[in-house]
């Protein structure tokens, strides 16, 4: 009888330990940290650039200006520093992994250049006199306008993730993400108007807001490839020009491809 009781007790203990071990194995962390890096390309809306130079008697606007990006990565990605082409990074944390809720720092090093050689209508005041004329906006004519070291969108995003395909605890899965946020722009301004060159430099230059939709493919639980489409609206103000300032608003459509890593964090659930 004692032998039977001892054997039964041993079976119960082994069963309890097996269940505990299975529960521990199946438990997950409530949070998830991720970081990604990649490159982008942009298309910009037409916009107006307003120039104010009070000491020169200038207060005029370049109307319906065309601008373009400068990818850089299409000129030999591995032949230059990784931060020279139009790059982007994301640093994020899902604080509620079960519901797919998170926050993110979202930075895009985008480049904006007023297209050289275009004929632009200019209205306002130059040298204290009214003006309504057309300017050949080109380096050869003393004009350029570069945010070529960056139009630089920084957003603080809220993130929502939906699981789409594959097992969440297996080596392959596909998720859909939606992001929305607001933040400052940090442009590098380099310009010349009628041959009057500014002192090129970085500055805080306004704000931007954006929405983004992504498809994320995760491999071996910790590595992912993310393709995104983004709409951004940026309002630039107090941009430094020769003895004055400029302001400009434009919209951006952006395509992004990132490679990232992700790790579970936080307490077990």
CSV table of C-alpha atoms in Angstrom, one decimal:
chain,number,residue,atom,x,y,z
A,1,UNK,CA,0.0,0.0,0.0
A,2,UNK,CA,2.8,2.4,0.9
A,3,UNK,CA,4.6,1.5,-2.4
A,4,UNK,CA,1.4,2.3,-4.4
A,5,UNK,CA,0.9,5.6,-2.5
A,6,UNK,CA,4.5,6.6,-3.2
A,7,UNK,CA,4.2,5.8,-6.9
A,8,UNK,CA,0.9,7.8,-7.1
A,9,UNK,CA,2.5,10.8,-5.5
A,10,UNK,CA,5.5,10.6,-7.9
A,11,UNK,CA,3.1,10.5,-10.9
A,12,UNK,CA,1.2,13.6,-9.6
A,13,UNK,CA,4.4,15.5,-9.0
A,14,UNK,CA,5.8,14.6,-12.5
A,15,UNK,CA,2.4,15.7,-14.0
A,16,UNK,CA,2.5,19.0,-12.2
A,17,UNK,CA,6.1,19.7,-13.3
A,18,UNK,CA,5.3,18.9,-16.9
A,19,UNK,CA,2.3,21.3,-16.9
A,20,UNK,CA,4.3,24.0,-15.3
A,21,UNK,CA,7.1,23.5,-17.9
A,22,UNK,CA,4.6,23.7,-20.7
A,23,UNK,CA,3.0,26.9,-19.3
A,24,UNK,CA,6.5,28.5,-19.1
A,25,UNK,CA,7.3,27.4,-22.6
A,26,UNK,CA,4.1,28.8,-24.0
A,27,UNK,CA,4.2,32.1,-22.1
A,28,UNK,CA,5.0,35.2,-24.0
A,29,UNK,CA,6.3,38.7,-23.2
A,30,UNK,CA,3.7,41.5,-23.2
A,31,UNK,CA,5.9,43.9,-25.2
A,32,UNK,CA,8.1,43.9,-28.3
A,33,UNK,CA,10.9,46.2,-29.3
A,34,UNK,CA,12.0,46.7,-32.9
A,35,UNK,CA,14.5,48.6,-35.0
A,36,UNK,CA,14.7,48.9,-38.8
A,37,UNK,CA,16.8,50.7,-41.4
A,38,UNK,CA,16.2,51.2,-45.1
A,39,UNK,CA,15.8,53.5,-48.0
A,40,UNK,CA,13.1,55.5,-49.7
A,41,UNK,CA,11.9,57.5,-52.8
A,42,UNK,CA,9.5,60.4,-52.9
A,43,UNK,CA,7.1,62.4,-55.1
A,44,UNK,CA,6.2,66.0,-54.1
A,45,UNK,CA,3.2,68.2,-54.8
A,46,UNK,CA,3.6,71.5,-56.5
A,47,UNK,CA,4.1,74.3,-53.9
A,48,UNK,CA,4.7,78.0,-53.4
A,49,UNK,CA,7.9,79.3,-51.9
A,50,UNK,CA,7.6,82.7,-50.2
A,51,UNK,CA,10.7,84.8,-49.6
A,52,UNK,CA,10.9,87.7,-47.2
A,53,UNK,CA,14.1,89.9,-47.1
A,54,UNK,CA,13.0,93.2,-45.4
A,55,UNK,CA,16.4,94.8,-45.6
A,56,UNK,CA,16.4,94.4,-49.3
A,57,UNK,CA,12.8,95.5,-49.8
A,58,UNK,CA,11.9,91.9,-51.0
A,59,UNK,CA,8.6,90.1,-50.3
A,60,UNK,CA,7.8,87.8,-53.1
A,61,UNK,CA,6.5,84.3,-54.0
A,62,UNK,CA,7.6,81.6,-56.4
A,63,UNK,CA,4.3,80.1,-57.6
A,64,UNK,CA,3.5,76.4,-58.4
A,65,UNK,CA,7.1,75.2,-58.0
A,66,UNK,CA,8.1,71.7,-59.1
A,67,UNK,CA,10.5,69.7,-56.8
A,68,UNK,CA,12.0,66.3,-56.9
A,69,UNK,CA,14.0,63.9,-54.7
A,70,UNK,CA,17.6,62.7,-55.0
A,71,UNK,CA,17.6,59.0,-54.2
A,72,UNK,CA,21.3,58.4,-54.0
A,73,UNK,CA,20.9,54.6,-53.5
A,74,UNK,CA,20.4,54.2,-57.2
A,75,UNK,CA,23.9,55.5,-57.9
A,76,UNK,CA,25.7,52.7,-56.1
A,77,UNK,CA,24.4,51.9,-52.6
A,78,UNK,CA,27.6,50.2,-51.3
A,79,UNK,CA,30.0,52.7,-52.9
A,80,UNK,CA,29.3,55.4,-50.3
A,81,UNK,CA,28.4,55.9,-46.7
A,82,UNK,CA,25.0,54.4,-45.7
A,83,UNK,CA,23.7,57.8,-44.5
A,84,UNK,CA,24.3,59.7,-47.8
A,85,UNK,CA,21.3,58.2,-49.8
A,86,UNK,CA,17.7,58.9,-48.8
A,87,UNK,CA,17.5,56.6,-45.8
A,88,UNK,CA,15.0,56.0,-43.0
A,89,UNK,CA,14.9,54.3,-39.6
A,90,UNK,CA,12.2,53.3,-37.2
A,91,UNK,CA,12.5,52.6,-33.4
A,92,UNK,CA,9.4,51.2,-31.9
A,93,UNK,CA,7.8,49.3,-29.0
A,94,UNK,CA,4.6,47.3,-28.9
A,95,UNK,CA,3.5,47.9,-25.3
A,96,UNK,CA,0.4,45.6,-25.9
A,97,UNK,CA,1.5,42.9,-28.3
A,98,UNK,CA,-1.8,41.0,-27.9
A,99,UNK,CA,-3.8,44.0,-29.3
A,100,UNK,CA,-1.0,45.1,-31.6
A,101,UNK,CA,-0.7,48.6,-30.1
A,102,UNK,CA,2.6,50.4,-30.1
A,103,UNK,CA,4.5,53.7,-30.4
A,104,UNK,CA,7.4,54.6,-32.7
A,105,UNK,CA,10.1,57.1,-33.6
A,106,UNK,CA,9.9,57.4,-37.4
A,107,UNK,CA,12.6,59.4,-39.2
A,108,UNK,CA,13.0,59.8,-43.0
A,109,UNK,CA,16.0,61.5,-44.5
A,110,UNK,CA,14.3,62.8,-47.6
A,111,UNK,CA,15.7,65.2,-50.1
A,112,UNK,CA,13.8,68.1,-51.9
A,113,UNK,CA,15.3,70.1,-54.8
A,114,UNK,CA,13.5,72.7,-56.9
A,115,UNK,CA,13.9,71.4,-60.4
A,116,UNK,CA,16.6,73.3,-62.3
A,117,UNK,CA,15.7,75.1,-65.5
A,118,UNK,CA,12.0,75.5,-64.9
A,119,UNK,CA,10.2,78.8,-65.7
A,120,UNK,CA,8.5,80.0,-62.5
A,121,UNK,CA,6.0,82.8,-62.1
A,122,UNK,CA,7.1,85.3,-59.4
A,123,UNK,CA,4.7,87.8,-57.8
A,124,UNK,CA,5.1,90.3,-54.9
A,125,UNK,CA,7.7,93.0,-54.3
A,126,UNK,CA,11.4,93.2,-55.3
A,127,UNK,CA,13.6,96.1,-54.3
A,128,UNK,CA,10.4,97.8,-53.0
A,129,UNK,CA,8.7,97.6,-56.5
A,130,UNK,CA,5.8,95.5,-57.5
A,131,UNK,CA,6.7,92.5,-59.6
A,132,UNK,CA,4.8,89.9,-61.7
A,133,UNK,CA,7.3,88.1,-63.9
A,134,UNK,CA,8.8,84.8,-65.0
A,135,UNK,CA,12.2,83.6,-63.8
A,136,UNK,CA,14.4,80.9,-65.3
A,137,UNK,CA,15.1,79.1,-62.0
A,138,UNK,CA,18.6,77.6,-62.7
A,139,UNK,CA,22.1,77.6,-61.2
A,140,UNK,CA,23.3,79.4,-64.4
A,141,UNK,CA,20.9,82.2,-63.6
A,142,UNK,CA,21.9,82.5,-59.9
A,143,UNK,CA,19.0,80.4,-58.5
A,144,UNK,CA,19.0,77.2,-56.6
A,145,UNK,CA,17.0,75.7,-53.7
A,146,UNK,CA,18.2,72.5,-52.0
A,147,UNK,CA,17.0,70.6,-49.0
A,148,UNK,CA,19.5,68.0,-50.3
A,149,UNK,CA,21.0,67.1,-47.0
A,150,UNK,CA,17.5,66.6,-46.0
A,151,UNK,CA,13.9,67.7,-45.9
A,152,UNK,CA,14.1,65.3,-42.9
A,153,UNK,CA,10.7,64.3,-41.5
A,154,UNK,CA,10.6,63.2,-37.9
A,155,UNK,CA,7.4,61.7,-36.6
A,156,UNK,CA,6.2,60.4,-33.2
A,157,UNK,CA,3.8,57.7,-34.3
A,158,UNK,CA,1.0,55.6,-32.8
A,159,UNK,CA,1.1,52.1,-34.4
A,160,UNK,CA,-1.6,49.4,-34.9
A,161,UNK,CA,-0.7,45.9,-36.1
A,162,UNK,CA,-2.9,43.2,-37.5
A,163,UNK,CA,-1.7,39.6,-37.9
A,164,UNK,CA,-2.4,38.5,-41.5
A,165,UNK,CA,-0.7,35.1,-42.2
A,166,UNK,CA,1.3,32.4,-40.5
A,167,UNK,CA,1.7,31.3,-36.9
A,168,UNK,CA,2.8,34.1,-34.5
A,169,UNK,CA,5.2,31.8,-32.7
A,170,UNK,CA,6.7,30.2,-35.8
A,171,UNK,CA,9.5,31.1,-38.2
A,172,UNK,CA,7.4,32.9,-40.8
A,173,UNK,CA,4.5,35.4,-40.5
A,174,UNK,CA,3.0,38.4,-42.3
A,175,UNK,CA,1.6,41.4,-40.5
A,176,UNK,CA,-0.1,44.6,-41.7
A,177,UNK,CA,0.7,47.9,-39.8
A,178,UNK,CA,-0.9,51.3,-39.8
A,179,UNK,CA,0.9,54.3,-38.4
A,180,UNK,CA,0.0,58.0,-37.8
A,181,UNK,CA,1.9,60.8,-36.1
A,182,UNK,CA,3.2,64.3,-35.9
A,183,UNK,CA,6.6,65.9,-35.3
A,184,UNK,CA,9.2,68.5,-36.4
A,185,UNK,CA,11.1,68.9,-39.7
A,186,UNK,CA,14.8,69.3,-39.5
A,187,UNK,CA,15.9,70.6,-42.9
A,188,UNK,CA,19.4,71.4,-44.2
A,189,UNK,CA,18.8,74.7,-46.1
A,190,UNK,CA,21.1,75.6,-49.1
A,191,UNK,CA,19.8,78.2,-51.5
A,192,UNK,CA,20.6,81.2,-53.7
A,193,UNK,CA,18.2,83.8,-55.1
A,194,UNK,CA,19.4,86.2,-57.8
A,195,UNK,CA,23.0,85.1,-56.9
A,196,UNK,CA,22.6,85.8,-53.2
A,197,UNK,CA,23.8,82.7,-51.4
A,198,UNK,CA,22.7,81.8,-47.9
A,199,UNK,CA,24.9,80.1,-45.3
A,200,UNK,CA,23.9,76.4,-45.6
A,201,UNK,CA,23.1,74.7,-42.3
A,202,UNK,CA,20.7,72.4,-40.5
A,203,UNK,CA,17.8,74.0,-38.5
A,204,UNK,CA,14.4,73.2,-36.9
A,205,UNK,CA,12.1,74.5,-39.7
A,206,UNK,CA,8.5,73.7,-38.9
A,207,UNK,CA,6.4,70.6,-38.5
A,208,UNK,CA,5.0,67.6,-40.4
A,209,UNK,CA,2.2,65.0,-40.0
A,210,UNK,CA,1.9,61.7,-41.8
A,211,UNK,CA,0.2,58.4,-42.1
A,212,UNK,CA,1.8,55.1,-43.2
A,213,UNK,CA,0.7,51.6,-44.2
A,214,UNK,CA,3.2,48.7,-44.1
A,215,UNK,CA,3.4,45.0,-44.8
A,216,UNK,CA,5.9,43.3,-42.5
A,217,UNK,CA,7.3,39.8,-43.2
A,218,UNK,CA,9.0,38.3,-40.2
A,219,UNK,CA,11.5,35.4,-40.5
A,220,UNK,CA,12.8,33.2,-37.7
A,221,UNK,CA,10.9,35.3,-35.1
A,222,UNK,CA,13.5,38.1,-34.9
A,223,UNK,CA,14.2,39.4,-38.5
A,224,UNK,CA,11.8,41.2,-40.7
A,225,UNK,CA,11.4,43.0,-44.1
A,226,UNK,CA,9.0,45.9,-44.2
A,227,UNK,CA,7.5,47.6,-47.3
A,228,UNK,CA,5.7,50.8,-46.7
A,229,UNK,CA,3.7,53.6,-48.4
A,230,UNK,CA,3.4,57.0,-46.7
A,231,UNK,CA,1.6,60.3,-47.1
A,232,UNK,CA,3.2,63.3,-45.4
A,233,UNK,CA,2.3,67.0,-45.2
A,234,UNK,CA,5.2,69.3,-44.2
A,235,UNK,CA,5.0,73.0,-43.3
A,236,UNK,CA,8.4,74.8,-43.4
A,237,UNK,CA,8.8,78.2,-41.9
A,238,UNK,CA,11.6,80.6,-41.0
A,239,UNK,CA,14.1,78.8,-43.4
A,240,UNK,CA,17.3,80.8,-43.6
A,241,UNK,CA,18.0,82.7,-46.9
A,242,UNK,CA,20.3,85.6,-47.6
A,243,UNK,CA,19.2,88.4,-45.2
A,244,UNK,CA,15.8,86.9,-44.7
A,245,UNK,CA,13.6,83.8,-44.5
A,246,UNK,CA,11.5,81.5,-46.6
A,247,UNK,CA,8.4,79.4,-46.0
A,248,UNK,CA,6.9,76.6,-48.0
A,249,UNK,CA,4.3,73.8,-47.6
A,250,UNK,CA,4.2,70.6,-49.6
A,251,UNK,CA,2.8,67.1,-49.6
A,252,UNK,CA,4.8,63.9,-50.1
A,253,UNK,CA,4.1,60.4,-51.3
A,254,UNK,CA,6.8,58.1,-50.2
A,255,UNK,CA,7.7,54.4,-50.7
A,256,UNK,CA,10.0,52.7,-48.2
A,257,UNK,CA,11.8,49.4,-47.8
A,258,UNK,CA,13.3,48.5,-44.4
A,259,UNK,CA,15.2,45.6,-42.9
A,260,UNK,CA,14.8,45.2,-39.2
A,261,UNK,CA,15.1,43.1,-36.0
A,262,UNK,CA,12.5,42.6,-33.2
A,263,UNK,CA,12.8,41.2,-29.7
A,264,UNK,CA,10.2,40.4,-27.0
A,265,UNK,CA,10.4,42.5,-23.9
A,266,UNK,CA,8.4,43.2,-20.7
A,267,UNK,CA,6.8,40.9,-18.2
A,268,UNK,CA,5.4,37.5,-19.2
A,269,UNK,CA,1.7,37.0,-19.9
